[in-house]
Amino acid sequence: MSASLALPHRARRLRAIPGFGLAFGIALFWLSAIVLVPLLALLLRPFELGLAGLWASLAEPRVAASLRLSFGAALLAAAIAAPLGLLLAWAVVRLRFPGRAVLDAAIDLPFALPTAVAGLAMTALLAPNGWVGGPLGEWFGWRVAFTPAGIVIALVFVALPFTARTVEPVLRDLGRESEEAAATLGATRFQTLRRVVLPALAPAILTGFGLGFARAVGEYGSVIFIAGNMPMVSEIAPLLITIRLEQFDYAGAAAIGLAMLLLAFAVLLALNLAQRALRRGQG
Amino acid sequence: MRSTFRPGRRAMLAAPALLALPARAQGVRELLNVSYDPTREFYRDYNAGFAREWQAQHRQTLRINTSHGGSGRQARSVIDGLAADVVTLALAYDVDAIAERGLIARDWITRLPQNSAPYTSTIVFLTRKGNPKGLRDWPDLVKPGVAIITPNPKTSGGARWNYLAAWASAQKHGQNPEEFLARLFRQVPVLDTGARGSTTTFVQRGQGDVLLAWENEAHLALQEFGAGQFDIIYPPLSILAEPSVAVVDGNVDRRGTRDLAEAYLRGLYAPAGQEAAAKHFYRPRDQALLQKNAERFPTLELVTIDGAFGGWAEAQRVHFNDGGVFDRIYRPGR
Amino acid sequence: MSVIVEGLVRRFGTTAALDGVSLAVRDGEFVALLGPSGSGKTTLLRVLAGLEPQEEGRVAIAGREMAGVPARERGIGVMFQNYALFRHMNVFDNIAFGLSVLPRGRRPGRAELTARVRELLRLTQIPELERRWPDQLSGGQRQRVALARALAIEPRLLLLDEPFGALDALVRREVRRWLRGLHDRLGITTILVTHDQEEAMELADRVALLESGRIAQFDTPSALLAAPATPFVAGFLGEAARLEGQVAGGVLRFRLPGLPPLAVALPDGPATAFLRPREVVAHPAPEGPLIRLVRATAEGEARLVVELAEDVTLDAVATPHGAVQGEWPRRQAACRLEITGAQVFGAGGARGMAGALRLAEVR
Amino acid sequence: MNATEDPLWFRALLVALAVLTGLLLLALPLAAVFTEALRRGGEAALAAILEPDTLAAIRMTLIVAAISVPLNTVGGLAAAWCIAKHDFPGKRLLVTLVELPFSVSPVISGLVFVLIFGLQGWLGPWLQARGIQVIFALPGLVLATLFVTFPFVARTVLPLMQDQGRAEEEAAATLGAGGWQIFRRVTLPNIRWALLAGVLLCNARAMGEFGAVSVVSGHIRGQTNTMPLHVEILYNEYQFAGAFAVAALLALLGLVTLAAKAVLERWSGRVAGEAG
């Protein structure tokens, strides 16, 4: 496990900072043992079904519906969490008000709170007889728990720290000079925000959106209590994986897992490309 | 730097040691019973009695571990290597699934009396106090405005019994059973993954007008949440639910626990086991005991899975497998 | 300690940062690597330090081949561009670092280590800074700490990467003198990277001028100025202006009007001349190119910018003996230009010195 | 008024919105947990926590975290060190792979280990023949937790490491320091607060993971249950107060983590600020 592993062609290449071989060995071993080999199993298992079988297993309307729901809800949740995250980041970085430090710390709460606990709490709150669900139902006739809306709310909770925490450092870094420059050039405050601040933050917002989406799309613990789990309506893809597992359909379960992984990758890749285009447009 | 890390490292090593249980005494034998959700309370009672008796007879301390969860998930865990000595699951189908992988002898169902089901149950309605919607029989459930709570038959054994009971009733009333079930499931607002989840949704979250539940779950809900809030309604016809028990041959032979496992299951048929079952609202096989508790276990017409559906394998294939009737119910466009 | 570099190549992707560099530095010499940004001078320094791999060519330091020898084993003192002080260590610990990572057998004891660090603090004239943290230091102080740290390992070769970049002009001059004095005292072979020619000329025994990954010329400062080997060297040094012209019969005539012809020993054909401001003298005249800007210098002479044509200007000096003292030189006045000397390169790269044409030679 | 200052009403609106978001999305669920936990009084909550099965779950959670967090710290640091301080082919790929577990559903994270170590998987039969239990035992719980918490340390440390550049490490190398010496004496001190914050987050997630662990746990009462799984079990036993009591304990751990992280950040900020 030395540098030769990484560089088969140049056995003894000189490195500026020593210690690469050992560290790279550890990193590679750790990565392979914990991530790569397990995911390889996920990659290979579905093909036991054969390509046609794999396709049939994924083309089933319920699977398609659950994938649509999982990805749709996650995208929507990330889209809601992005402006909320921007708002929180802005408040924490730019505004001074009592309780700012508490709000700052609270942003990480969904990171630290176990997802099952979050799910239970959300359900307790949003159920038709809960603190929030009750008034919502009584006053507006809205039902949130056990509907896709409940899923989206749970996912917003999960995605929020990702969107807020990616924007925050960039905002902190941005400083006020460019805004001041814009002001001296005669821009109104709104023009400054729209044409100077927002574009500067856009890549970070996009990154946060992507991370929040990635985290939300696979979420299980906090969603399962509140989802309602109705086939074709509020059944998320991870639940379908468990359902398949319970029918002893390992390959089918892995197939959905693989599909989720690939779809998530495609979305993240698209975001990455969009971000690169965004940066290029600015550079 | 160095000085700040050291105590941390020590504390980290110390923490688990602090909580560690004392080393297990010698001569302790262990048994793992992998069961499904609603049996927790029952087996906690039964385990205590059985361990006492075993201790008295064999001078061995027993430590009986239990694992509870959805019946299907539990069967899957055993298939994947959970080292269960006995399984006590909701359906014969789940035990069959384990047997198919060679961990249990194929003829398991005949190895113990009465289809290897030492206690039975049935499916009943749990309604709000006073049964405000007037639900007496299965056809009442699909009246407009009735919200039904039942778990997902794909993930819950109990839900499959619910489903089949409804099917049998529709057949008896001369309705198209598939249409009846489609209507019924359209009135289900929440489809939990397990029987316990459904009970919580109905009782705790106040969802729905009626919960389709195991008889024992309904009684337990009354006991836990106050008898004044709910009524148990017995429909004229329901299904005989036979939760199956079996020794996991592959594991007991490896672990040397066959004697213990077999005694454990046989004990379920013994008076103590039957009484514990009755106490926890499972219908005992012992007819005398059943008569004695007639008030708790009213007589009703019960169809059997073998009689009405041609056995579990067939029922599973027709109704619950991917592409089966249950999936058709949720086809878009209906 | 001598440094020999031969045919060194280092590529980043497809661009070659070093494209066949050869250089021989003598023991105890102070050499400057001078060049515009991107010419490869820092890369060369990093290869010498062992921070970049050498892909082709060889490096030998004190006769020892350096290929495959990692930085930590080279015993070369490096002063980094922004000093790279360890921000979490105070000045003392920064300087002591090199000694404290020696193999156990050679590692000095606490008392000896303290003594050595104190000595270095004295040498670099910052004993009072011993307990300060890097971010409490001024640029000049940081530089001294960085130097003391590099000297702590008793290097046989000292590499300095733009060491004066972060200093203001006044401090710069002072620190430069001090550094050269220190070098003369310690006698450590020193290689300095800089883009500032004044710095290179003042500090170094010899200057290597780099142009896009190659050494254009390696010589003493005076030789570089007197005899630049290539048009690039001539253009880079001494703020020279570049002018195109034609040689015919030993006479160079410029393409632009207003400039007198020059005598040059080059064959006929196109040629490029590099004129330093000091070599162009403006005399008052009734007509001719106009003076656009006038700037007085501390040396008492007047520097001019003369407009030769639309958007083409040339730096020049004014004759102090104007026709009307006090009025000359002034903006918008016409002048006559005299050229006292120039570096001229012919079409093939042949170099010729040029001088003013004596009247007799004008045909 | 400053040129870049928004009008007061606008700032007040923003603050109100931010605080409202914080209250609704963040504080309310937390409040719900604690209210439910204390519904039957503090003593009932305490009794639920002191129950032997709960204690066993707490013990299991601590053991799993105590094993997986240090492992992920070492691995994460090694990866971050390679990425930030060295050049090698496939570096971008390594960065992506390190982040990969973030985008993998927890259920899948558990599933992959079942696919490998399960009796129907690649290694299951071989392991069982040798009496080695991986899933449905501690190793499985640790593996699933490792997978889920994999990116935390690397991701918290990496930006800072990249930001700090390599100059100090290169300087140390020219001064004769070896790889380990550079790492321990130059890199590590520079990132220690970020590292600690990463470790804390990693720990919080390790203790709170539900989905992945649920798949590989086997749910043996008193043996392979971690705290989040025990919450579910208690909940399913209609012991709502007990379930929320354990949940509150978990939430409390999370809050302590956050507080510690906030203090760390403030502290490191002050240290840097003082020096500068």
PDB file of C-alpha atoms in Angstrom, chain A residues 79-196:
ATOM      1  CA  ALA A  79     -36.225  24.250  -3.730  1.00  0.00           C
ATOM      2  CA  ILE A  80     -38.069  25.398  -0.620  1.00  0.00           C
ATOM      3  CA  ALA A  81     -35.064  24.908   1.616  1.00  0.00           C
ATOM      4  CA  ALA A  82     -32.792  26.937  -0.690  1.00  0.00           C
ATOM      5  CA  PRO A  83     -34.482  30.332  -0.143  1.00  0.00           C
ATOM      6  CA  LEU A  84     -35.130  29.481   3.493  1.00  0.00           C
ATOM      7  CA  GLY A  85     -31.467  28.585   3.882  1.00  0.00           C
ATOM      8  CA  LEU A  86     -30.499  31.842   2.171  1.00  0.00           C
ATOM      9  CA  LEU A  87     -32.789  33.698   4.542  1.00  0.00           C
ATOM     10  CA  LEU A  88     -31.289  32.017   7.598  1.00  0.00           C
ATOM     11  CA  ALA A  89     -27.736  32.521   6.356  1.00  0.00           C
ATOM     12  CA  TRP A  90     -28.466  36.174   5.623  1.00  0.00           C
ATOM     13  CA  ALA A  91     -29.988  36.676   9.053  1.00  0.00           C
ATOM     14  CA  VAL A  92     -27.072  35.018  10.774  1.00  0.00           C
ATOM     15  CA  VAL A  93     -24.350  36.780   8.790  1.00  0.00           C
ATOM     16  CA  ARG A  94     -25.749  40.206   8.042  1.00  0.00           C
ATOM     17  CA  LEU A  95     -28.296  41.043  10.685  1.00  0.00           C
ATOM     18  CA  ARG A  96     -27.849  41.744  14.366  1.00  0.00           C
ATOM     19  CA  PHE A  97     -30.682  40.790  16.640  1.00  0.00           C
ATOM     20  CA  PRO A  98     -31.095  39.139  20.016  1.00  0.00           C
ATOM     21  CA  GLY A  99     -31.042  35.376  19.728  1.00  0.00           C
ATOM     22  CA  ARG A 100     -28.901  35.366  16.625  1.00  0.00           C
ATOM     23  CA  ALA A 101     -26.377  32.991  18.205  1.00  0.00           C
ATOM     24  CA  VAL A 102     -29.162  30.606  19.152  1.00  0.00           C
ATOM     25  CA  LEU A 103     -30.550  30.672  15.643  1.00  0.00           C
ATOM     26  CA  ASP A 104     -27.058  30.088  14.309  1.00  0.00           C
ATOM     27  CA  ALA A 105     -26.627  26.985  16.419  1.00  0.00           C
ATOM     28  CA  ALA A 106     -30.174  25.787  15.743  1.00  0.00           C
ATOM     29  CA  ILE A 107     -29.552  25.621  11.998  1.00  0.00           C
ATOM     30  CA  ASP A 108     -27.511  22.477  12.566  1.00  0.00           C
ATOM     31  CA  LEU A 109     -30.247  20.837  14.579  1.00  0.00           C
ATOM     32  CA  PRO A 110     -31.465  18.548  11.787  1.00  0.00           C
ATOM     33  CA  PHE A 111     -27.850  17.380  11.414  1.00  0.00           C
ATOM     34  CA  ALA A 112     -27.700  16.403  15.027  1.00  0.00           C
ATOM     35  CA  LEU A 113     -31.236  15.227  15.656  1.00  0.00           C
ATOM     36  CA  PRO A 114     -31.720  11.531  14.898  1.00  0.00           C
ATOM     37  CA  THR A 115     -33.990  11.185  11.919  1.00  0.00           C
ATOM     38  CA  ALA A 116     -36.392   8.821  13.648  1.00  0.00           C
ATOM     39  CA  VAL A 117     -36.823  11.331  16.446  1.00  0.00           C
ATOM     40  CA  ALA A 118     -37.420  14.076  13.925  1.00  0.00           C
ATOM     41  CA  GLY A 119     -39.999  11.897  12.206  1.00  0.00           C
ATOM     42  CA  LEU A 120     -41.855  11.157  15.415  1.00  0.00           C
ATOM     43  CA  ALA A 121     -41.806  14.807  16.394  1.00  0.00           C
ATOM     44  CA  MET A 122     -43.007  15.959  12.990  1.00  0.00           C
ATOM     45  CA  THR A 123     -45.824  13.440  13.039  1.00  0.00           C
ATOM     46  CA  ALA A 124     -46.834  14.442  16.550  1.00  0.00           C
ATOM     47  CA  LEU A 125     -46.921  18.064  15.434  1.00  0.00           C
ATOM     48  CA  LEU A 126     -48.588  17.732  12.069  1.00  0.00           C
ATOM     49  CA  ALA A 127     -51.078  14.959  12.711  1.00  0.00           C
ATOM     50  CA  PRO A 128     -54.687  16.169  12.510  1.00  0.00           C
ATOM     51  CA  ASN A 129     -54.798  16.226  16.301  1.00  0.00           C
ATOM     52  CA  GLY A 130     -51.298  17.717  16.714  1.00  0.00           C
ATOM     53  CA  TRP A 131     -50.233  21.226  17.714  1.00  0.00           C
ATOM     54  CA  VAL A 132     -49.881  22.434  14.163  1.00  0.00           C
ATOM     55  CA  GLY A 133     -51.916  19.900  12.237  1.00  0.00           C
ATOM     56  CA  GLY A 134     -54.993  20.579  14.376  1.00  0.00           C
ATOM     57  CA  PRO A 135     -55.294  24.313  13.709  1.00  0.00           C
ATOM     58  CA  LEU A 136     -54.342  23.824  10.057  1.00  0.00           C
ATOM     59  CA  GLY A 137     -57.148  21.329   9.611  1.00  0.00           C
ATOM     60  CA  GLU A 138     -59.663  23.323  11.615  1.00  0.00           C
ATOM     61  CA  TRP A 139     -59.033  26.738  10.094  1.00  0.00           C
ATOM     62  CA  PHE A 140     -58.048  25.931   6.554  1.00  0.00           C
ATOM     63  CA  GLY A 141     -59.152  22.366   6.101  1.00  0.00           C
ATOM     64  CA  TRP A 142     -55.597  21.380   5.209  1.00  0.00           C
ATOM     65  CA  ARG A 143     -54.295  17.926   5.825  1.00  0.00           C
ATOM     66  CA  VAL A 144     -50.542  17.745   5.990  1.00  0.00           C
ATOM     67  CA  ALA A 145     -49.593  14.563   7.786  1.00  0.00           C
ATOM     68  CA  PHE A 146     -49.965  11.352   5.779  1.00  0.00           C
ATOM     69  CA  THR A 147     -49.910  13.259   2.478  1.00  0.00           C
ATOM     70  CA  PRO A 148     -47.078  14.186   0.092  1.00  0.00           C
ATOM     71  CA  ALA A 149     -47.161  17.644   1.713  1.00  0.00           C
ATOM     72  CA  GLY A 150     -46.057  16.031   4.962  1.00  0.00           C
ATOM     73  CA  ILE A 151     -43.211  14.326   3.148  1.00  0.00           C
ATOM     74  CA  VAL A 152     -42.053  17.626   1.697  1.00  0.00           C
ATOM     75  CA  ILE A 153     -42.118  19.321   5.102  1.00  0.00           C
ATOM     76  CA  ALA A 154     -40.075  16.536   6.679  1.00  0.00           C
ATOM     77  CA  LEU A 155     -37.587  16.752   3.813  1.00  0.00           C
ATOM     78  CA  VAL A 156     -37.311  20.537   4.091  1.00  0.00           C
ATOM     79  CA  PHE A 157     -36.356  19.996   7.710  1.00  0.00           C
ATOM     80  CA  VAL A 158     -33.683  17.539   6.658  1.00  0.00           C
ATOM     81  CA  ALA A 159     -32.320  19.646   3.792  1.00  0.00           C
ATOM     82  CA  LEU A 160     -32.327  23.024   5.531  1.00  0.00           C
ATOM     83  CA  PRO A 161     -28.908  22.889   7.230  1.00  0.00           C
ATOM     84  CA  PHE A 162     -27.271  21.898   3.956  1.00  0.00           C
ATOM     85  CA  THR A 163     -28.628  24.880   2.059  1.00  0.00           C
ATOM     86  CA  ALA A 164     -28.003  27.334   4.888  1.00  0.00           C
ATOM     87  CA  ARG A 165     -24.519  26.133   5.686  1.00  0.00           C
ATOM     88  CA  THR A 166     -23.237  26.194   2.118  1.00  0.00           C
ATOM     89  CA  VAL A 167     -24.408  29.751   1.503  1.00  0.00           C
ATOM     90  CA  GLU A 168     -23.255  31.092   4.841  1.00  0.00           C
ATOM     91  CA  PRO A 169     -19.461  31.030   4.403  1.00  0.00           C
ATOM     92  CA  VAL A 170     -19.697  32.483   0.900  1.00  0.00           C
ATOM     93  CA  LEU A 171     -21.893  35.263   2.159  1.00  0.00           C
ATOM     94  CA  ARG A 172     -19.460  35.908   5.001  1.00  0.00           C
ATOM     95  CA  ASP A 173     -16.629  35.960   2.489  1.00  0.00           C
ATOM     96  CA  LEU A 174     -18.413  38.219   0.047  1.00  0.00           C
ATOM     97  CA  GLY A 175     -17.943  41.339   2.100  1.00  0.00           C
ATOM     98  CA  ARG A 176     -19.719  44.557   1.370  1.00  0.00           C
ATOM     99  CA  GLU A 177     -17.268  46.100  -1.109  1.00  0.00           C
ATOM    100  CA  SER A 178     -19.007  44.913  -4.235  1.00  0.00           C
ATOM    101  CA  GLU A 179     -22.342  46.059  -2.882  1.00  0.00           C
ATOM    102  CA  GLU A 180     -20.855  49.414  -2.012  1.00  0.00           C
ATOM    103  CA  ALA A 181     -19.386  49.637  -5.480  1.00  0.00           C
ATOM    104  CA  ALA A 182     -22.788  48.901  -6.972  1.00  0.00           C
ATOM    105  CA  ALA A 183     -24.335  51.584  -4.782  1.00  0.00           C
ATOM    106  CA  THR A 184     -21.793  54.170  -5.927  1.00  0.00           C
ATOM    107  CA  LEU A 185     -22.583  53.217  -9.508  1.00  0.00           C
ATOM    108  CA  GLY A 186     -26.161  54.235  -8.924  1.00  0.00           C
ATOM    109  CA  ALA A 187     -27.831  50.876  -8.477  1.00  0.00           C
ATOM    110  CA  THR A 188     -30.855  50.733  -6.243  1.00  0.00           C
ATOM    111  CA  ARG A 189     -30.717  48.374  -3.333  1.00  0.00           C
ATOM    112  CA  PHE A 190     -32.951  45.929  -5.140  1.00  0.00           C
ATOM    113  CA  GLN A 191     -30.815  46.093  -8.292  1.00  0.00           C
ATOM    114  CA  THR A 192     -27.721  45.509  -6.178  1.00  0.00           C
ATOM    115  CA  LEU A 193     -29.204  42.475  -4.523  1.00  0.00           C
ATOM    116  CA  ARG A 194     -30.494  41.050  -7.772  1.00  0.00           C
ATOM    117  CA  ARG A 195     -27.529  41.803 -10.002  1.00  0.00           C
ATOM    118  CA  VAL A 196     -24.561  41.745  -7.648  1.00  0.00           C
TER     119      VAL A 196
END
